[in-house]
Amino acid sequence: MDDAQSDHLKAYGVAYRAIQAGLKAEWLLNYRGGSFLIPDADALRRDAALNGVRTEPVDEGAVTTIRGEIEASNMDAVPLEKAPKVAVYAPPNAAPWDDAVTMALQYAGIAFTKIWDPQVISRALREYDWLHLHHEDFTGSTPSFFSSIQACPGSPTWYRATARWRGSSDSRRFPI
């Protein structure tokens, strides 16, 4: 996925759906920016075209050449055999633009489920293969930010609502 690729994020979605459909794929790390090697299929080409993703057919000779280049350089081919079930740990009131990873997953067309403390406590994590943790949970600065913005006249309604939620009994229901 070098500069010839028209939409890098959508390419991840195409690869994800190919694996979901049972195709074996390889992620060619550091080869042309991290390309995917996936068996040719009409449905795959159609999915790529509909998503604005550039594909490049290669024959067995080209695959052999690619593998030789990978072997001789700081590159690797990682087999992708199972589409992971993805969860994103985020507050139930998180705005859609609040986390870059959820925006990227949505844009790429990769399915995910938002989970929060009740699901973690009930051990629902074992249902997922990959968990993305919402970044603000680790900074320690979010409570002071929300308490300062809440007092500002004219502050956006969603800031004030989030600050109220963070101070509610729901946000403290599951102490560590």
mmCIF file of C-alpha atoms in Angstrom:
data_model
loop_
_atom_site.group_PDB
_atom_site.id
_atom_site.type_symbol
_atom_site.label_atom_id
_atom_site.label_comp_id
_atom_site.label_asym_id
_atom_site.label_seq_id
_atom_site.Cartn_x
_atom_site.Cartn_y
_atom_site.Cartn_z
ATOM 1 C CA MET A 1 0.000 0.000 0.000
ATOM 2 C CA ASP A 2 2.420 2.596 -1.187
ATOM 3 C CA ASP A 3 1.397 5.858 -2.840
ATOM 4 C CA ALA A 4 -0.228 3.859 -5.645
ATOM 5 C CA GLN A 5 -2.960 2.785 -3.195
ATOM 6 C CA SER A 6 -5.942 5.076 -3.439
ATOM 7 C CA ASP A 7 -7.442 4.424 0.009
ATOM 8 C CA HIS A 8 -5.300 2.736 2.654
ATOM 9 C CA LEU A 9 -7.962 2.511 5.375
ATOM 10 C CA LYS A 10 -10.552 1.024 3.041
ATOM 11 C CA ALA A 11 -7.936 -1.558 1.962
ATOM 12 C CA TYR A 12 -7.849 -2.855 5.542
ATOM 13 C CA GLY A 13 -11.612 -3.299 5.365
ATOM 14 C CA VAL A 14 -11.379 -5.195 2.068
ATOM 15 C CA ALA A 15 -8.743 -7.523 3.568
ATOM 16 C CA TYR A 16 -10.853 -8.001 6.716
ATOM 17 C CA ARG A 17 -13.935 -8.944 4.715
ATOM 18 C CA ALA A 18 -11.899 -11.320 2.515
ATOM 19 C CA ILE A 19 -10.682 -13.165 5.617
ATOM 20 C CA GLN A 20 -14.210 -13.099 7.037
ATOM 21 C CA ALA A 21 -15.390 -14.786 3.825
ATOM 22 C CA GLY A 22 -12.884 -17.605 4.354
ATOM 23 C CA LEU A 23 -10.051 -16.491 2.081
ATOM 24 C CA LYS A 24 -6.493 -16.829 3.362
ATOM 25 C CA ALA A 25 -4.490 -13.627 3.188
ATOM 26 C CA GLU A 26 -1.053 -12.340 4.034
ATOM 27 C CA TRP A 27 -0.105 -8.922 5.294
ATOM 28 C CA LEU A 28 3.184 -8.025 3.655
ATOM 29 C CA LEU A 29 4.766 -5.868 6.344
ATOM 30 C CA ASN A 30 7.076 -3.153 4.982
ATOM 31 C CA TYR A 31 6.476 -4.313 1.408
ATOM 32 C CA ARG A 32 5.154 -1.301 -0.461
ATOM 33 C CA GLY A 33 3.862 0.166 2.766
ATOM 34 C CA GLY A 34 2.156 -3.004 4.038
ATOM 35 C CA SER A 35 0.284 -4.539 1.137
ATOM 36 C CA PHE A 36 -2.033 -7.519 1.355
ATOM 37 C CA LEU A 37 -1.638 -10.682 -0.716
ATOM 38 C CA ILE A 38 -5.055 -12.275 -1.177
ATOM 39 C CA PRO A 39 -6.183 -14.903 -3.704
ATOM 40 C CA ASP A 40 -8.043 -13.387 -6.635
ATOM 41 C CA ALA A 41 -11.830 -13.602 -6.474
ATOM 42 C CA ASP A 42 -14.588 -11.746 -8.311
ATOM 43 C CA ALA A 43 -16.259 -10.717 -5.040
ATOM 44 C CA LEU A 44 -12.960 -9.366 -3.716
ATOM 45 C CA ARG A 45 -12.335 -7.273 -6.843
ATOM 46 C CA ARG A 46 -15.903 -5.964 -6.669
ATOM 47 C CA ASP A 47 -15.576 -5.054 -2.970
ATOM 48 C CA ALA A 48 -12.301 -3.253 -3.679
ATOM 49 C CA ALA A 49 -13.760 -1.359 -6.639
ATOM 50 C CA LEU A 50 -16.853 -0.298 -4.682
ATOM 51 C CA ASN A 51 -14.612 1.010 -1.896
ATOM 52 C CA GLY A 52 -12.138 2.821 -4.105
ATOM 53 C CA VAL A 53 -9.305 0.419 -3.304
ATOM 54 C CA ARG A 54 -6.730 -0.231 -5.996
ATOM 55 C CA THR A 55 -5.903 -3.905 -6.600
ATOM 56 C CA GLU A 56 -2.988 -5.261 -8.557
ATOM 57 C CA PRO A 57 -3.201 -8.801 -9.968
ATOM 58 C CA VAL A 58 0.032 -10.805 -9.663
ATOM 59 C CA ASP A 59 0.944 -14.160 -11.180
ATOM 60 C CA GLU A 60 2.958 -16.915 -9.485
ATOM 61 C CA GLY A 61 6.229 -15.511 -10.878
ATOM 62 C CA ALA A 62 5.524 -12.105 -9.371
ATOM 63 C CA VAL A 63 4.598 -13.712 -6.027
ATOM 64 C CA THR A 64 7.943 -15.559 -6.038
ATOM 65 C CA THR A 65 9.759 -12.273 -6.735
ATOM 66 C CA ILE A 66 7.830 -10.525 -3.936
ATOM 67 C CA ARG A 67 8.678 -13.320 -1.485
ATOM 68 C CA GLY A 68 12.352 -13.074 -2.448
ATOM 69 C CA GLU A 69 12.361 -9.314 -1.846
ATOM 70 C CA ILE A 70 10.671 -9.818 1.524
ATOM 71 C CA GLU A 71 13.208 -12.484 2.504
ATOM 72 C CA ALA A 72 16.162 -10.258 1.567
ATOM 73 C CA SER A 73 14.930 -7.118 3.316
ATOM 74 C CA ASN A 74 13.503 -5.829 6.570
ATOM 75 C CA MET A 75 10.072 -7.217 5.695
ATOM 76 C CA ASP A 76 7.809 -10.063 6.683
ATOM 77 C CA ALA A 77 4.700 -11.889 5.473
ATOM 78 C CA VAL A 78 2.154 -12.403 8.252
ATOM 79 C CA PRO A 79 -0.602 -14.956 7.593
ATOM 80 C CA LEU A 80 -4.107 -13.689 8.313
ATOM 81 C CA GLU A 81 -6.408 -16.639 8.850
ATOM 82 C CA LYS A 82 -9.260 -15.387 11.021
ATOM 83 C CA ALA A 83 -11.075 -12.066 11.076
ATOM 84 C CA PRO A 84 -10.964 -10.976 14.714
ATOM 85 C CA LYS A 85 -14.075 -10.072 16.654
ATOM 86 C CA VAL A 86 -13.299 -6.497 17.706
ATOM 87 C CA ALA A 87 -14.431 -4.587 20.795
ATOM 88 C CA VAL A 88 -13.810 -0.960 21.638
ATOM 89 C CA TYR A 89 -13.811 0.011 25.309
ATOM 90 C CA ALA A 90 -15.603 3.360 25.333
ATOM 91 C CA PRO A 91 -18.160 5.126 27.513
ATOM 92 C CA PRO A 92 -21.760 4.672 26.373
ATOM 93 C CA ASN A 93 -22.088 8.401 25.773
ATOM 94 C CA ALA A 94 -18.883 8.762 23.718
ATOM 95 C CA ALA A 95 -19.385 10.974 20.700
ATOM 96 C CA PRO A 96 -18.765 9.314 17.303
ATOM 97 C CA TRP A 97 -15.730 11.564 16.696
ATOM 98 C CA ASP A 98 -14.306 10.957 20.179
ATOM 99 C CA ASP A 99 -11.883 8.191 19.199
ATOM 100 C CA ALA A 100 -9.795 7.990 16.030
ATOM 101 C CA VAL A 101 -9.742 4.180 16.063
ATOM 102 C CA THR A 102 -13.543 3.835 16.036
ATOM 103 C CA MET A 103 -13.685 6.367 13.207
ATOM 104 C CA ALA A 104 -11.079 4.388 11.241
ATOM 105 C CA LEU A 105 -12.874 1.069 11.860
ATOM 106 C CA GLN A 106 -16.186 2.543 10.732
ATOM 107 C CA TYR A 107 -14.614 4.111 7.643
ATOM 108 C CA ALA A 108 -12.881 0.840 6.718
ATOM 109 C CA GLY A 109 -16.094 -1.119 7.209
ATOM 110 C CA ILE A 110 -14.703 -3.316 9.973
ATOM 111 C CA ALA A 111 -17.370 -4.443 12.434
ATOM 112 C CA PHE A 112 -16.841 -3.761 16.135
ATOM 113 C CA THR A 113 -18.831 -3.635 19.336
ATOM 114 C CA LYS A 114 -18.576 -0.892 21.929
ATOM 115 C CA ILE A 115 -18.265 -2.237 25.452
ATOM 116 C CA TRP A 116 -18.005 -0.532 28.817
ATOM 117 C CA ASP A 117 -17.612 -1.452 32.488
ATOM 118 C CA PRO A 118 -20.750 -3.638 32.840
ATOM 119 C CA GLN A 119 -19.592 -5.875 29.967
ATOM 120 C CA VAL A 120 -16.053 -6.059 31.374
ATOM 121 C CA ILE A 121 -17.328 -6.965 34.838
ATOM 122 C CA SER A 122 -19.600 -9.658 33.385
ATOM 123 C CA ARG A 123 -16.550 -11.190 31.640
ATOM 124 C CA ALA A 124 -17.735 -10.411 28.115
ATOM 125 C CA LEU A 125 -14.134 -9.738 27.068
ATOM 126 C CA ARG A 126 -13.638 -13.428 26.372
ATOM 127 C CA GLU A 127 -16.041 -13.074 23.418
ATOM 128 C CA TYR A 128 -13.577 -10.806 21.595
ATOM 129 C CA ASP A 129 -10.253 -11.371 19.887
ATOM 130 C CA TRP A 130 -9.102 -7.758 19.895
ATOM 131 C CA LEU A 131 -9.835 -4.928 22.306
ATOM 132 C CA HIS A 132 -9.106 -1.271 21.664
ATOM 133 C CA LEU A 133 -8.940 0.829 24.801
ATOM 134 C CA HIS A 134 -10.304 4.339 24.529
ATOM 135 C CA HIS A 135 -7.226 6.556 25.009
ATOM 136 C CA GLU A 136 -8.586 9.115 27.443
ATOM 137 C CA ASP A 137 -8.997 6.415 30.091
ATOM 138 C CA PHE A 138 -5.254 6.524 30.822
ATOM 139 C CA THR A 139 -4.366 10.216 30.774
ATOM 140 C CA GLY A 140 -5.807 11.261 34.097
ATOM 141 C CA SER A 141 -6.539 14.688 32.607
ATOM 142 C CA THR A 142 -10.085 14.095 31.424
ATOM 143 C CA PRO A 143 -11.846 14.709 34.796
ATOM 144 C CA SER A 144 -10.102 18.058 35.277
ATOM 145 C CA PHE A 145 -10.848 19.026 31.668
ATOM 146 C CA PHE A 146 -14.541 18.241 31.994
ATOM 147 C CA SER A 147 -14.898 19.904 35.383
ATOM 148 C CA SER A 148 -13.297 23.101 34.041
ATOM 149 C CA ILE A 149 -15.309 23.198 30.797
ATOM 150 C CA GLN A 150 -18.597 22.497 32.606
ATOM 151 C CA ALA A 151 -18.337 25.839 34.389
ATOM 152 C CA CYS A 152 -17.773 27.803 31.163
ATOM 153 C CA PRO A 153 -20.810 29.716 29.907
ATOM 154 C CA GLY A 154 -21.742 28.680 26.405
ATOM 155 C CA SER A 155 -19.757 25.449 26.553
ATOM 156 C CA PRO A 156 -21.149 22.857 24.157
ATOM 157 C CA THR A 157 -24.059 20.835 25.505
ATOM 158 C CA TRP A 158 -22.342 17.503 24.900
ATOM 159 C CA TYR A 159 -19.347 18.635 27.039
ATOM 160 C CA ARG A 160 -21.674 19.507 29.899
ATOM 161 C CA ALA A 161 -23.666 16.264 29.517
ATOM 162 C CA THR A 162 -20.473 14.206 29.559
ATOM 163 C CA ALA A 163 -19.196 16.015 32.621
ATOM 164 C CA ARG A 164 -22.514 15.351 34.403
ATOM 165 C CA TRP A 165 -22.388 11.656 33.400
ATOM 166 C CA ARG A 166 -18.822 11.266 34.662
ATOM 167 C CA GLY A 167 -19.928 12.578 38.040
ATOM 168 C CA SER A 168 -23.007 10.366 38.193
ATOM 169 C CA SER A 169 -23.464 7.185 40.170
ATOM 170 C CA ASP A 170 -23.454 5.222 36.861
ATOM 171 C CA SER A 171 -19.849 6.211 36.235
ATOM 172 C CA ARG A 172 -18.861 5.038 39.739
ATOM 173 C CA ARG A 173 -20.907 1.857 39.827
ATOM 174 C CA PHE A 174 -17.911 -0.431 39.243
ATOM 175 C CA PRO A 175 -15.005 0.772 41.408
ATOM 176 C CA ILE A 176 -11.694 -0.996 40.986
#
